[in-house]
PDB file of C-alpha atoms and ligand atoms in Angstrom:
ATOM      1  CA  MET A   1     221.209 397.968  24.774  1.00 70.00           C
ATOM      2  CA  THR A   2     221.762 396.651  21.597  1.00 81.00           C
ATOM      3  CA  LYS A   3     218.205 394.927  18.957  1.00 80.00           C
ATOM      4  CA  GLU A   4     220.349 391.620  18.492  1.00 82.00           C
ATOM      5  CA  GLY A   5     218.504 389.656  20.341  1.00 76.00           C
ATOM      6  CA  ASN A   6     217.735 385.924  20.030  1.00 77.00           C
ATOM      7  CA  ILE A   7     219.501 383.647  17.409  1.00 79.00           C
ATOM      8  CA  ASP A   8     216.398 381.597  16.882  1.00 80.00           C
ATOM      9  CA  LYS A   9     214.873 384.311  15.793  1.00 90.00           C
ATOM     10  CA  MET A  10     217.396 386.724  14.165  1.00 95.00           C
ATOM     11  CA  LYS A  11     216.863 388.016  10.415  1.00 97.00           C
ATOM     12  CA  MET A  12     219.850 389.629   8.438  1.00 98.00           C
ATOM     13  CA  VAL A  13     218.058 392.888   7.284  1.00 98.00           C
ATOM     14  CA  ILE A  14     219.738 394.222   4.119  1.00 98.00           C
ATOM     15  CA  ALA A  15     218.902 397.367   2.206  1.00 98.00           C
ATOM     16  CA  ILE A  16     220.655 399.021  -0.256  1.00 97.00           C
ATOM     17  CA  VAL A  17     219.682 402.406  -0.296  1.00 97.00           C
ATOM     18  CA  HIS A  18     220.901 405.920  -1.933  1.00 94.00           C
ATOM     19  CA  ASP A  19     223.675 408.085  -0.962  1.00 94.00           C
ATOM     20  CA  HIS A  20     222.281 410.686   0.172  1.00 93.00           C
ATOM     21  CA  ASP A  21     219.994 409.582   2.917  1.00 96.00           C
ATOM     22  CA  ALA A  22     222.945 407.098   3.862  1.00 97.00           C
ATOM     23  CA  GLN A  23     224.219 409.158   6.674  1.00 97.00           C
ATOM     24  CA  ASN A  24     221.035 409.984   7.965  1.00 97.00           C
ATOM     25  CA  LEU A  25     219.979 406.614   8.284  1.00 98.00           C
ATOM     26  CA  LEU A  26     222.824 405.215  10.006  1.00 98.00           C
ATOM     27  CA  GLU A  27     222.666 407.916  12.521  1.00 98.00           C
ATOM     28  CA  ALA A  28     218.750 407.138  13.479  1.00 98.00           C
ATOM     29  CA  LEU A  29     219.581 403.217  13.141  1.00 98.00           C
ATOM     30  CA  ASN A  30     222.069 404.191  15.470  1.00 97.00           C
ATOM     31  CA  ARG A  31     219.945 405.890  17.615  1.00 97.00           C
ATOM     32  CA  ASP A  32     217.467 403.495  18.004  1.00 97.00           C
ATOM     33  CA  GLY A  33     219.987 400.669  19.238  1.00 97.00           C
ATOM     34  CA  PHE A  34     220.478 398.710  15.851  1.00 97.00           C
ATOM     35  CA  GLN A  35     224.164 397.112  15.248  1.00 97.00           C
ATOM     36  CA  VAL A  36     224.689 398.314  11.377  1.00 98.00           C
ATOM     37  CA  THR A  37     227.576 397.619   8.866  1.00 98.00           C
ATOM     38  CA  LYS A  38     227.863 400.097   6.044  1.00 98.00           C
ATOM     39  CA  LEU A  39     229.063 399.357   2.670  1.00 98.00           C
ATOM     40  CA  ALA A  40     230.401 401.244  -0.322  1.00 98.00           C
ATOM     41  CA  SER A  41     227.997 399.391  -3.212  1.00 98.00           C
ATOM     42  CA  THR A  42     227.084 400.386  -6.753  1.00 97.00           C
ATOM     43  CA  GLY A  43     224.060 399.523  -8.846  1.00 94.00           C
ATOM     44  CA  GLY A  44     224.279 396.946 -11.547  1.00 93.00           C
ATOM     45  CA  PHE A  45     222.092 399.412 -14.144  1.00 90.00           C
ATOM     46  CA  LEU A  46     223.073 402.740 -13.186  1.00 88.00           C
ATOM     47  CA  ARG A  47     226.996 401.798 -12.148  1.00 90.00           C
ATOM     48  CA  GLU A  48     226.035 404.750  -9.258  1.00 91.00           C
ATOM     49  CA  GLY A  49     227.177 404.496  -6.223  1.00 94.00           C
ATOM     50  CA  ASN A  50     224.915 403.750  -3.740  1.00 96.00           C
ATOM     51  CA  THR A  51     224.768 402.169   0.032  1.00 98.00           C
ATOM     52  CA  THR A  52     223.851 398.913   1.113  1.00 98.00           C
ATOM     53  CA  PHE A  53     223.550 397.880   4.972  1.00 98.00           C
ATOM     54  CA  LEU A  54     224.090 395.262   7.028  1.00 98.00           C
ATOM     55  CA  ILE A  55     221.568 394.864  10.091  1.00 98.00           C
ATOM     56  CA  GLY A  56     221.841 391.677  12.487  1.00 97.00           C
ATOM     57  CA  THR A  57     218.111 391.848  14.815  1.00 97.00           C
ATOM     58  CA  ASP A  58     215.714 389.894  16.511  1.00 96.00           C
ATOM     59  CA  GLU A  59     212.137 389.834  13.818  1.00 96.00           C
ATOM     60  CA  ASP A  60     210.443 391.278  17.333  1.00 96.00           C
ATOM     61  CA  ASN A  61     212.359 394.949  15.787  1.00 97.00           C
ATOM     62  CA  LEU A  62     211.788 393.963  12.269  1.00 97.00           C
ATOM     63  CA  GLN A  63     208.645 396.422  11.961  1.00 98.00           C
ATOM     64  CA  GLU A  64     210.074 398.910  13.803  1.00 98.00           C
ATOM     65  CA  LEU A  65     213.231 398.604  11.260  1.00 98.00           C
ATOM     66  CA  LYS A  66     211.151 399.255   8.500  1.00 97.00           C
ATOM     67  CA  GLU A  67     209.840 402.480   9.423  1.00 97.00           C
ATOM     68  CA  ILE A  68     213.732 403.720  10.347  1.00 98.00           C
ATOM     69  CA  ILE A  69     214.105 402.818   6.450  1.00 98.00           C
ATOM     70  CA  LYS A  70     211.156 404.399   5.346  1.00 96.00           C
ATOM     71  CA  GLU A  71     211.354 407.197   6.557  1.00 96.00           C
ATOM     72  CA  ASN A  72     214.908 408.118   5.905  1.00 97.00           C
ATOM     73  CA  CYS A  73     214.909 406.893   2.417  1.00 96.00           C
ATOM     74  CA  ARG A  74     212.653 408.753  -0.452  1.00 89.00           C
ATOM     75  CA  THR A  75     211.571 407.662  -3.641  1.00 89.00           C
ATOM     76  CA  ARG A  76     213.874 409.538  -6.438  1.00 85.00           C
ATOM     77  CA  LYS A  77     213.238 409.968 -10.514  1.00 89.00           C
ATOM     78  CA  LYS A  78     216.198 409.907 -12.503  1.00 84.00           C
ATOM     79  CA  THR A  79     216.344 410.464 -16.259  1.00 88.00           C
ATOM     80  CA  ILE A  80     219.177 408.426 -18.056  1.00 83.00           C
ATOM     81  CA  ALA A  81     221.007 409.562 -21.213  1.00 80.00           C
ATOM     82  CA  PRO A  82     220.917 407.106 -24.219  1.00 76.00           C
ATOM     83  CA  MET A  83     224.367 404.936 -24.456  1.00 68.00           C
ATOM     84  CA  SER A  84     226.843 404.061 -26.760  1.00 60.00           C
ATOM     85  CA  PRO A  85     227.962 400.955 -27.654  1.00 57.00           C
ATOM     86  CA  VAL A  86     231.381 401.289 -27.699  1.00 57.00           C
ATOM     87  CA  ALA A  87     230.825 402.831 -24.190  1.00 56.00           C
ATOM     88  CA  ASN A  88     229.392 399.938 -22.395  1.00 56.00           C
ATOM     89  CA  THR A  89     228.408 396.647 -22.671  1.00 58.00           C
ATOM     90  CA  MET A  90     225.800 395.296 -25.065  1.00 53.00           C
ATOM     91  CA  GLU A  91     223.333 394.229 -22.044  1.00 59.00           C
ATOM     92  CA  SER A  92     223.871 397.242 -20.725  1.00 60.00           C
ATOM     93  CA  TYR A  93     223.130 399.447 -23.613  1.00 61.00           C
ATOM     94  CA  TYR A  94     220.356 401.622 -25.116  1.00 66.00           C
ATOM     95  CA  THR A  95     219.644 403.874 -27.539  1.00 71.00           C
ATOM     96  CA  PHE A  96     217.058 406.538 -25.556  1.00 77.00           C
ATOM     97  CA  PRO A  97     216.770 408.308 -22.280  1.00 84.00           C
ATOM     98  CA  MET A  98     215.132 406.425 -20.051  1.00 84.00           C
ATOM     99  CA  GLU A  99     213.243 407.592 -16.638  1.00 89.00           C
ATOM    100  CA  VAL A 100     213.877 405.158 -13.418  1.00 87.00           C
ATOM    101  CA  GLN A 101     212.441 405.793 -10.404  1.00 86.00           C
ATOM    102  CA  ILE A 102     215.356 404.868  -7.557  1.00 81.00           C
ATOM    103  CA  GLY A 103     214.129 403.138  -4.329  1.00 76.00           C
ATOM    104  CA  GLY A 104     213.565 404.725  -1.215  1.00 90.00           C
ATOM    105  CA  ALA A 105     215.118 401.451   0.374  1.00 96.00           C
ATOM    106  CA  THR A 106     215.147 397.883  -1.763  1.00 96.00           C
ATOM    107  CA  VAL A 107     214.907 395.365   1.353  1.00 97.00           C
ATOM    108  CA  PHE A 108     215.787 391.906   1.635  1.00 98.00           C
ATOM    109  CA  VAL A 109     215.646 389.918   5.096  1.00 98.00           C
ATOM    110  CA  ILE A 110     216.945 386.365   5.554  1.00 97.00           C
ATOM    111  CA  ASN A 111     216.670 384.024   8.250  1.00 96.00           C
ATOM    112  CA  VAL A 112     220.140 383.485  10.481  1.00 96.00           C
ATOM    113  CA  GLN A 113     221.431 379.700  10.521  1.00 94.00           C
ATOM    114  CA  GLU A 114     224.083 380.868  12.757  1.00 93.00           C
ATOM    115  CA  PHE A 115     225.315 383.964  14.661  1.00 92.00           C
ATOM    116  CA  VAL A 116     229.009 383.872  16.885  1.00 91.00           C
ATOM    117  CA  LYS A 117     231.208 386.788  17.796  1.00 91.00           C
ATOM    118  CA  MET A 118     234.430 385.478  18.280  1.00 92.00           C
TER     119      MET A 118
HETATM  120  P1  2BA B 201     220.476 400.191  -9.886  1.00 92.18           P
HETATM  121  O1  2BA B 201     220.870 398.584 -10.495  1.00 92.18           O
HETATM  122  O2  2BA B 201     221.623 400.931 -10.546  1.00 92.18           O
HETATM  123  O3  2BA B 201     218.868 400.235 -10.720  1.00 92.18           O
HETATM  124  C1  2BA B 201     218.773 401.703 -10.327  1.00 92.18           C
HETATM  125  C2  2BA B 201     217.308 401.492 -10.470  1.00 92.18           C
HETATM  126  O4  2BA B 201     217.133 401.424 -12.613  1.00 92.18           O
HETATM  127  C3  2BA B 201     216.691 400.459 -10.262  1.00 92.18           C
HETATM  128  O5  2BA B 201     216.474 401.050  -8.924  1.00 92.18           O
HETATM  129  C4  2BA B 201     214.596 400.874 -11.207  1.00 92.18           C
HETATM  130  O6  2BA B 201     214.404 402.060 -11.349  1.00 92.18           O
HETATM  131  C5  2BA B 201     216.149 401.253 -12.391  1.00 92.18           C
HETATM  132  N1  2BA B 201     216.965 399.546 -12.804  1.00 92.18           N
HETATM  133  C6  2BA B 201     217.534 398.659 -12.481  1.00 92.18           C
HETATM  134  N2  2BA B 201     217.310 397.278 -13.272  1.00 92.18           N
HETATM  135  C7  2BA B 201     216.734 398.008 -14.503  1.00 92.18           C
HETATM  136  C8  2BA B 201     216.493 397.215 -16.273  1.00 92.18           C
HETATM  137  N3  2BA B 201     217.301 396.386 -16.219  1.00 92.18           N
HETATM  138  N4  2BA B 201     216.012 398.371 -16.740  1.00 92.18           N
HETATM  139  C9  2BA B 201     215.039 398.972 -16.204  1.00 92.18           C
HETATM  140  N5  2BA B 201     215.268 399.953 -15.370  1.00 92.18           N
HETATM  141  C10 2BA B 201     215.914 399.262 -13.991  1.00 92.18           C
HETATM  142  P2  2BA B 201     215.888 400.280  -7.774  1.00 92.18           P
HETATM  143  O7  2BA B 201     214.318 399.373  -7.401  1.00 92.18           O
HETATM  144  O8  2BA B 201     215.052 401.641  -6.930  1.00 92.18           O
HETATM  145  O9  2BA B 201     217.083 399.680  -7.620  1.00 92.18           O
HETATM  146  C11 2BA B 201     217.818 400.643  -6.602  1.00 92.18           C
HETATM  147  C12 2BA B 201     218.812 399.787  -6.507  1.00 92.18           C
HETATM  148  O10 2BA B 201     219.002 398.692  -5.142  1.00 92.18           O
HETATM  149  C13 2BA B 201     219.414 399.315  -7.584  1.00 92.18           C
HETATM  150  O11 2BA B 201     220.778 399.628  -7.860  1.00 92.18           O
HETATM  151  C14 2BA B 201     220.338 398.056  -7.003  1.00 92.18           C
HETATM  152  O12 2BA B 201     221.829 398.394  -6.777  1.00 92.18           O
HETATM  153  C15 2BA B 201     220.014 397.411  -5.731  1.00 92.18           C
HETATM  154  N6  2BA B 201     218.747 396.276  -6.332  1.00 92.18           N
HETATM  155  C16 2BA B 201     217.821 396.297  -6.734  1.00 92.18           C
HETATM  156  N7  2BA B 201     216.633 395.702  -6.908  1.00 92.18           N
HETATM  157  C17 2BA B 201     217.804 394.752  -6.356  1.00 92.18           C
HETATM  158  C18 2BA B 201     217.924 392.960  -6.738  1.00 92.18           C
HETATM  159  N8  2BA B 201     216.724 392.188  -7.201  1.00 92.18           N
HETATM  160  N9  2BA B 201     219.162 392.225  -6.765  1.00 92.18           N
HETATM  161  C19 2BA B 201     220.172 393.238  -5.696  1.00 92.18           C
HETATM  162  N10 2BA B 201     220.327 394.175  -5.656  1.00 92.18           N
HETATM  163  C20 2BA B 201     218.857 395.302  -6.290  1.00 92.18           C
END
């Protein structure tokens, strides 16, 4: 039994997570019956690989889904070295080391207008 549910209450959840959390999260979602698509993605700021999950589910399952994501994705701090202007584009050029906090997960919840499997 999956958790896709009824179209009137269907949501598309987009969750961007750290690569290191992706496998555990995927296993936990599968175990709990969520249908998932996993995409390899790249963060626009750090330009590092991250993982994006697309999860279509009934809104009744949203709370459970958010708890699973929270349990499996931890917050990390990362210090990034300065970049030279020649190494990168001007809009992301910075001259001093910066500490950024990443994740646990960045989550978007979108209403689904139509859902068809043909
Ligand atoms: P990145 O774009 O590589 O960003 C990694 C982390 O760098 C971010 O962590 C944030 O702490 C920091 N950061 C991003 N842009 C920044 C900036 N202009 N100035 C200073 N610090 C900045 P998170 O916020 O946890 O985001 C993790 C990843 O989630 C992002 O990787 C991006 O792939 C995605 N993401 C976050 N917010 C998003 C949004 N509004 N739309 C689309 N993707 C988003």
